[in-house]
Short mmCIF file of C-alpha atoms in Angstrom, two decimals:
data_model
loop_
_atom_site.label_atom_id
_atom_site.label_comp_id
_atom_site.label_asym_id
_atom_site.label_seq_id
_atom_site.Cartn_x
_atom_site.Cartn_y
_atom_site.Cartn_z
CA MET Q 1 -33.18 160.85 150.57
CA ALA Q 2 -33.17 164.47 151.93
CA ASP Q 3 -36.63 164.98 151.36
CA MET Q 4 -37.67 161.95 153.15
CA LEU Q 5 -36.14 163.09 156.37
CA LYS Q 6 -37.34 166.77 155.77
CA PRO Q 7 -39.88 167.64 158.60
CA VAL Q 8 -43.52 168.14 157.68
CA ILE Q 9 -45.15 171.02 159.40
CA ALA Q 10 -48.67 169.92 160.02
CA LEU Q 11 -50.28 173.45 160.11
CA GLY Q 12 -48.25 174.91 157.23
CA PRO Q 13 -45.46 177.25 157.30
CA ARG Q 14 -45.22 180.13 159.67
CA LYS Q 15 -46.83 183.45 158.44
CA ASP Q 16 -43.63 185.35 159.78
CA PRO Q 17 -40.76 182.87 159.88
CA GLU Q 18 -38.53 185.77 161.15
CA LYS Q 19 -40.69 186.43 164.25
CA VAL Q 20 -39.18 185.20 167.52
CA SER Q 21 -41.67 182.46 169.37
CA LEU Q 22 -41.39 183.46 173.09
CA SER Q 23 -42.49 179.77 173.67
CA GLU Q 24 -39.49 178.46 171.59
CA LEU Q 25 -37.25 180.74 172.97
CA TYR Q 26 -38.21 179.60 176.61
CA HIS Q 27 -38.06 175.94 175.69
CA GLU Q 28 -34.51 176.35 174.31
CA ASN Q 29 -33.26 178.16 176.92
CA THR Q 30 -34.46 175.47 179.57
CA LYS Q 31 -33.20 172.37 177.64
CA LEU Q 32 -30.85 170.00 179.66
CA HIS Q 33 -27.75 169.15 178.43
CA PRO Q 34 -24.99 166.91 180.01
CA ASP Q 35 -22.40 169.69 180.30
CA LEU Q 36 -24.77 172.05 182.29
CA LEU Q 37 -26.54 169.56 184.40
CA ALA Q 38 -24.42 169.41 187.39
CA GLY Q 39 -24.97 173.44 187.99
CA MET Q 40 -28.77 173.34 187.26
CA ILE Q 41 -29.78 171.52 190.13
CA PRO Q 42 -28.46 171.80 193.80
CA SER Q 43 -26.72 168.52 194.99
CA SER Q 44 -27.81 169.06 198.63
CA PHE Q 45 -30.18 170.83 200.64
CA SER Q 46 -30.06 171.92 204.38
CA ARG Q 47 -32.58 170.53 206.72
CA THR Q 48 -34.52 173.72 206.58
CA GLU Q 49 -34.78 173.57 203.13
CA LEU Q 50 -35.90 170.00 202.95
CA VAL Q 51 -38.66 170.84 205.53
CA ALA Q 52 -39.90 173.66 203.62
CA MET Q 53 -40.19 171.56 200.35
CA THR Q 54 -42.33 169.04 202.25
CA HIS Q 55 -44.83 171.97 203.15
CA GLY Q 56 -46.03 172.60 199.55
CA TYR Q 57 -49.53 174.04 200.48
CA LYS Q 58 -51.04 177.28 201.64
CA GLN Q 59 -53.12 177.58 204.58
CA TYR Q 60 -55.57 180.64 205.45
CA SER Q 61 -55.59 180.46 209.17
CA HIS Q 62 -58.24 182.90 210.01
CA ALA Q 63 -60.95 181.81 207.50
CA LYS Q 64 -64.08 179.97 208.18
CA LYS Q 65 -63.37 176.07 207.90
CA VAL Q 66 -65.79 173.69 206.29
CA LYS Q 67 -64.37 170.07 207.28
CA LEU Q 68 -64.78 167.51 204.49
CA ILE Q 69 -65.53 163.99 204.94
CA PRO Q 70 -62.41 161.92 206.20
CA LYS Q 71 -60.81 159.60 203.53
CA GLU Q 72 -61.66 156.66 205.79
CA GLU Q 73 -65.46 157.33 205.38
CA LEU Q 74 -65.06 157.65 201.45
CA SER Q 75 -66.17 154.42 200.34
CA THR Q 76 -64.98 153.01 197.11
CA ASN Q 77 -66.65 152.63 193.73
CA ASP Q 78 -67.04 149.27 192.16
CA ARG Q 79 -66.90 150.81 188.66
CA PRO Q 80 -64.08 148.96 186.88
CA PHE Q 81 -60.97 150.88 186.09
CA ASP Q 82 -60.76 149.97 182.69
CA GLU Q 83 -64.23 151.33 182.06
CA THR Q 84 -63.58 154.58 183.66
CA ILE Q 85 -60.38 155.16 181.44
CA THR Q 86 -61.92 154.14 178.16
CA THR Q 87 -65.28 156.07 178.51
CA ARG Q 88 -63.77 159.06 180.01
CA ARG Q 89 -65.08 162.17 178.15
CA SER Q 90 -65.81 166.05 178.75
CA ILE Q 91 -69.39 166.29 179.57
CA ARG Q 92 -70.78 169.80 179.13
CA ASN Q 93 -74.52 169.03 179.97
CA PHE Q 94 -75.00 169.90 183.55
CA GLY Q 95 -77.99 169.38 185.42
CA ARG Q 96 -79.80 171.34 188.07
CA ALA Q 97 -79.39 169.32 191.09
CA PRO Q 98 -76.66 170.12 193.62
CA LEU Q 99 -73.41 168.01 193.94
CA SER Q 100 -73.52 166.16 197.38
CA PHE Q 101 -71.16 167.01 200.22
CA TRP Q 102 -69.76 163.35 199.94
CA GLU Q 103 -68.96 163.83 196.27
CA LEU Q 104 -66.93 166.94 196.58
CA SER Q 105 -65.06 165.39 199.44
CA LYS Q 106 -64.25 162.41 197.40
CA ILE Q 107 -63.20 164.35 194.33
CA LEU Q 108 -60.83 166.69 196.29
CA HIS Q 109 -59.31 163.53 198.12
CA GLN Q 110 -59.01 161.48 194.95
CA SER Q 111 -57.53 164.77 192.99
CA TYR Q 112 -54.98 166.18 195.24
CA GLY Q 113 -55.46 164.66 198.73
CA ILE Q 114 -52.92 163.17 200.75
CA THR Q 115 -52.49 159.34 200.43
CA GLY Q 116 -49.34 158.47 202.27
CA GLU Q 117 -46.24 159.69 203.69
CA MET Q 118 -42.25 159.01 203.34
CA PRO Q 119 -39.37 160.06 205.94
CA ILE Q 120 -37.07 162.71 204.66
CA PRO Q 121 -33.13 162.94 205.74
CA GLY Q 122 -32.63 164.45 209.06
CA GLY Q 123 -36.15 163.56 210.33
CA GLY Q 124 -39.75 164.59 209.51
CA VAL Q 125 -42.03 163.19 206.70
CA GLN Q 126 -42.98 164.24 203.11
CA THR Q 127 -46.50 163.73 202.52
CA LEU Q 128 -47.62 162.14 199.10
CA ARG Q 129 -50.57 162.73 197.15
CA SER Q 130 -52.89 161.04 194.71
CA ALA Q 131 -51.33 163.14 191.83
CA PRO Q 132 -47.40 162.84 190.83
CA SER Q 133 -45.34 166.06 191.21
CA GLY Q 134 -41.85 166.57 190.13
CA GLY Q 135 -39.56 166.32 193.23
CA GLY Q 136 -42.83 166.05 195.50
CA LEU Q 137 -43.20 169.68 195.56
CA TYR Q 138 -46.82 170.07 194.78
CA PRO Q 139 -46.92 173.72 193.17
CA ALA Q 140 -50.52 173.72 192.58
CA GLU Q 141 -53.43 175.33 194.77
CA ILE Q 142 -56.90 174.26 194.60
CA TYR Q 143 -59.68 177.20 194.64
CA LEU Q 144 -63.49 176.41 194.44
CA ALA Q 145 -66.35 178.53 193.34
CA VAL Q 146 -68.91 176.67 195.07
CA ARG Q 147 -72.66 177.35 193.58
CA LYS Q 148 -74.52 174.34 194.21
CA VAL Q 149 -73.05 171.75 196.71
CA GLU Q 150 -75.35 170.23 199.57
CA SER Q 151 -74.49 171.67 203.06
CA ILE Q 152 -71.90 174.07 201.75
CA GLU Q 153 -72.91 177.87 201.65
CA PRO Q 154 -72.19 179.39 198.18
CA GLY Q 155 -68.76 181.36 198.10
CA ILE Q 156 -65.26 181.09 196.93
CA TYR Q 157 -63.13 178.67 198.90
CA HIS Q 158 -59.59 177.23 199.27
CA TYR Q 159 -59.03 173.63 199.58
CA ASN Q 160 -56.50 173.04 202.71
CA VAL Q 161 -54.73 170.08 201.66
CA PRO Q 162 -53.24 168.67 204.80
CA ARG Q 163 -56.42 169.36 206.82
CA HIS Q 164 -58.67 168.06 203.89
CA GLU Q 165 -61.02 170.96 204.67
CA LEU Q 166 -62.28 174.20 202.85
CA GLU Q 167 -61.47 177.73 203.67
CA LEU Q 168 -63.86 180.26 202.95
CA LEU Q 169 -62.28 183.10 201.32
CA ILE Q 170 -65.35 185.06 199.68
CA PRO Q 171 -68.88 184.41 200.95
CA GLY Q 172 -71.79 184.82 198.87
CA ASP Q 173 -72.78 183.69 195.34
CA PRO Q 174 -69.68 183.51 193.24
CA THR Q 175 -71.33 183.15 189.65
CA ASP Q 176 -71.29 186.58 188.37
CA SER Q 177 -67.48 187.35 189.49
CA VAL Q 178 -66.30 183.82 187.96
CA TYR Q 179 -68.52 184.15 184.83
CA GLU Q 180 -66.49 187.38 184.23
CA ALA Q 181 -63.16 185.83 184.88
CA CYS Q 182 -63.90 182.88 182.57
CA CYS Q 183 -64.53 184.89 179.60
CA ASN Q 184 -68.42 184.82 179.91
CA GLN Q 185 -68.35 180.84 179.56
CA GLU Q 186 -72.08 179.62 180.14
CA HIS Q 187 -70.73 176.58 182.17
CA VAL Q 188 -70.19 178.73 184.85
CA ARG Q 189 -73.85 179.35 185.27
CA ARG Q 190 -74.77 175.78 185.16
CA ALA Q 191 -71.92 173.92 187.07
CA GLY Q 192 -72.26 173.14 190.50
CA VAL Q 193 -68.58 173.83 191.26
CA VAL Q 194 -65.97 175.58 189.19
CA VAL Q 195 -62.54 174.70 190.37
CA LEU Q 196 -59.81 177.14 189.86
CA ILE Q 197 -56.30 175.77 189.75
CA SER Q 198 -53.25 178.20 190.30
CA GLY Q 199 -49.58 177.56 190.19
CA VAL Q 200 -47.00 178.76 192.80
CA PHE Q 201 -43.91 178.77 190.75
CA GLN Q 202 -41.31 179.20 193.17
CA ARG Q 203 -41.87 175.80 195.06
CA THR Q 204 -40.72 174.03 192.05
CA LYS Q 205 -38.16 176.65 190.74
CA ARG Q 206 -35.99 176.72 193.97
CA LYS Q 207 -35.05 173.26 193.19
CA TYR Q 208 -35.23 172.90 189.42
CA GLY Q 209 -34.43 176.51 188.38
CA GLU Q 210 -36.05 178.18 185.14
CA ARG Q 211 -36.97 174.62 184.02
CA GLY Q 212 -39.18 174.31 186.79
CA TYR Q 213 -41.62 176.47 184.87
CA ARG Q 214 -42.24 173.37 182.92
CA TYR Q 215 -42.89 171.01 185.87
CA VAL Q 216 -45.31 173.38 187.40
CA LEU Q 217 -47.71 173.14 184.03
CA LEU Q 218 -47.02 169.32 184.02
CA ASP Q 219 -48.19 169.04 187.51
CA VAL Q 220 -51.38 171.02 186.77
CA GLY Q 221 -51.99 168.65 184.00
CA HIS Q 222 -51.71 165.47 186.33
CA LEU Q 223 -54.05 167.12 188.69
CA GLY Q 224 -56.65 167.99 185.94
CA GLN Q 225 -56.66 164.29 184.86
CA ASN Q 226 -57.20 163.04 188.48
CA ILE Q 227 -60.25 165.32 188.32
CA TYR Q 228 -61.51 163.86 185.30
CA LEU Q 229 -61.11 160.36 186.40
CA SER Q 230 -62.83 160.78 189.79
CA CYS Q 231 -65.81 162.82 188.29
CA HIS Q 232 -66.27 160.32 185.67
CA ASN Q 233 -65.97 157.37 188.21
CA LEU Q 234 -68.61 159.10 190.10
CA GLY Q 235 -70.91 159.60 187.23
CA LEU Q 236 -70.76 163.21 187.10
CA ALA Q 237 -70.08 165.84 184.34
CA VAL Q 238 -66.93 167.60 184.13
CA MET Q 239 -64.88 169.67 181.69
CA THR Q 240 -61.70 171.79 181.81
CA THR Q 241 -60.73 175.20 180.03
CA CYS Q 242 -57.83 177.56 179.90
CA GLY Q 243 -60.38 179.97 178.66
CA PHE Q 244 -60.22 182.72 181.37
CA PHE Q 245 -58.80 186.39 181.61
CA ASP Q 246 -55.79 185.98 183.71
CA ASP Q 247 -55.60 189.18 185.42
CA ILE Q 248 -59.37 189.19 186.07
CA ALA Q 249 -58.97 185.52 187.70
CA ASN Q 250 -56.18 186.37 189.73
CA ASP Q 251 -57.49 189.41 191.27
CA LEU Q 252 -60.67 187.66 192.26
CA LEU Q 253 -58.53 185.20 193.92
CA ARG Q 254 -56.31 187.82 195.27
CA LEU Q 255 -53.19 186.35 193.61
CA ASP Q 256 -50.28 188.33 192.54
CA GLY Q 257 -50.10 186.96 189.07
CA VAL Q 258 -46.18 186.26 189.32
CA ASP Q 259 -45.26 184.08 192.30
CA GLU Q 260 -48.74 182.53 192.11
CA THR Q 261 -50.94 182.70 189.06
CA MET Q 262 -54.15 181.06 187.56
CA LEU Q 263 -53.64 178.06 185.17
CA TYR Q 264 -56.67 175.86 184.51
CA VAL Q 265 -60.34 175.73 185.36
CA ALA Q 266 -62.48 172.83 185.76
CA PHE Q 267 -66.32 172.67 186.03
CA LEU Q 268 -68.20 170.09 187.79
CA GLY Q 269 -71.72 169.19 188.47
CA LYS Q 270 -74.42 166.60 187.93
CA ARG Q 271 -75.22 165.37 184.60
CA LYS Q 272 -78.44 166.59 182.76
#
């Protein structure tokens, strides 16, 4: 009976069973327990704190802006949702044609755009997005290395969520610098856009403590799936990767790598 309940390790025993795993150590120390729950999450917040939590986004006020197509003008697609889900795949064969301005506007709105709002205690509103987020804190930030998009000059941009616009951070062809950051993956040289997704950990950790680190990673996964579904629904090629040099990518986007750091990459483009 004991052997029947013995766990089976799919990849075999550890090479060094005495070595401490940092991931397991973190996971163990961020578990929820009934006797600890009351002290882990604050039971109340001031109005100032609540307002701050509803502003889960960055803005580059002095950057050149590219206004995207408003959501009211982004028509719906007649492709059945069941078909989109069941046929979703990572597509690595990118064509030479540029993405349209409409397509990029649609993808960003469907992936992380504002889709509604709700009131918060004491006044004000909490904006809601197309992706779920722990506590509605939205710790992810989207940067785009634009290579081939109609009506948008090549460069590295930031997606301003509340204004649904792009903010130009670095003008010029970003191919070589992003190629280096993404471990020299050839997809960079073929995709129309490389989406660089970061996480701002304190947005979530200020409410959920160290366990909030888990939630940030979950949030980025939700966002990544939205990107997949939006692109696939539009008949585009898309694939994602965690293959990037963290410090090089952070330096490229001018992130400190601690409070905000790179977490995920997506390649978008026309299908070949």
